[in-house]
């Protein structure tokens, strides 16, 4: 969970840093990495909650 939050924080920082006008954009999809980090952190939090409560994590359809 910490790694995914770190990834989301790094992507947020890299998106908002100032760029030089002649600096070419890097082919790193920072927005996608930020969303991926948040989604993985939410899944990890759901897993930790299911471990703490003793109820298995079930999806929307009960699988």
mmCIF file of C-alpha atoms in Angstrom, residues 17-63:
data_model
loop_
_atom_site.group_PDB
_atom_site.id
_atom_site.type_symbol
_atom_site.label_atom_id
_atom_site.label_comp_id
_atom_site.label_asym_id
_atom_site.label_seq_id
_atom_site.Cartn_x
_atom_site.Cartn_y
_atom_site.Cartn_z
ATOM 1 C CA UNK A 17 6.499 20.532 -11.841
ATOM 2 C CA UNK A 18 7.331 23.505 -14.048
ATOM 3 C CA UNK A 19 8.812 22.747 -17.454
ATOM 4 C CA UNK A 20 11.122 24.661 -19.669
ATOM 5 C CA UNK A 21 9.668 25.728 -23.019
ATOM 6 C CA UNK A 22 12.197 23.708 -25.022
ATOM 7 C CA UNK A 23 12.033 20.668 -22.763
ATOM 8 C CA UNK A 24 10.504 17.778 -24.748
ATOM 9 C CA UNK A 25 7.771 15.837 -22.937
ATOM 10 C CA UNK A 26 8.841 12.463 -21.619
ATOM 11 C CA UNK A 27 6.910 9.410 -22.793
ATOM 12 C CA UNK A 28 5.866 8.614 -19.208
ATOM 13 C CA UNK A 29 2.084 8.611 -18.687
ATOM 14 C CA UNK A 30 2.047 10.310 -15.270
ATOM 15 C CA UNK A 31 -1.748 10.541 -15.134
ATOM 16 C CA UNK A 32 -2.113 6.801 -15.755
ATOM 17 C CA UNK A 33 0.508 5.984 -13.111
ATOM 18 C CA UNK A 34 -1.263 8.242 -10.629
ATOM 19 C CA UNK A 35 -4.614 6.548 -11.219
ATOM 20 C CA UNK A 36 -2.988 3.114 -11.064
ATOM 21 C CA UNK A 37 -1.357 3.924 -7.728
ATOM 22 C CA UNK A 38 -4.640 5.129 -6.236
ATOM 23 C CA UNK A 39 -6.584 2.090 -7.465
ATOM 24 C CA UNK A 40 -3.991 -0.318 -6.074
ATOM 25 C CA UNK A 41 -4.004 1.553 -2.742
ATOM 26 C CA UNK A 42 -7.800 1.297 -2.546
ATOM 27 C CA UNK A 43 -7.676 -2.431 -3.290
ATOM 28 C CA UNK A 44 -4.984 -2.889 -0.634
ATOM 29 C CA UNK A 45 -7.066 -0.936 1.884
ATOM 30 C CA UNK A 46 -10.106 -3.128 1.128
ATOM 31 C CA UNK A 47 -7.954 -6.216 1.610
ATOM 32 C CA UNK A 48 -6.620 -4.941 4.941
ATOM 33 C CA UNK A 49 -10.137 -4.144 6.133
ATOM 34 C CA UNK A 50 -11.308 -7.621 5.176
ATOM 35 C CA UNK A 51 -8.408 -9.138 7.124
ATOM 36 C CA UNK A 52 -9.155 -6.979 10.165
ATOM 37 C CA UNK A 53 -12.892 -7.725 10.235
ATOM 38 C CA UNK A 54 -12.692 -11.397 9.293
ATOM 39 C CA UNK A 55 -15.159 -11.070 6.402
ATOM 40 C CA UNK A 56 -13.826 -12.039 2.981
ATOM 41 C CA UNK A 57 -13.650 -9.322 0.349
ATOM 42 C CA UNK A 58 -16.449 -9.966 -2.125
ATOM 43 C CA UNK A 59 -17.032 -8.141 -5.317
ATOM 44 C CA UNK A 60 -20.153 -6.441 -6.462
ATOM 45 C CA UNK A 61 -21.777 -9.682 -7.614
ATOM 46 C CA UNK A 62 -20.846 -11.719 -4.548
ATOM 47 C CA UNK A 63 -17.988 -13.724 -6.037
#
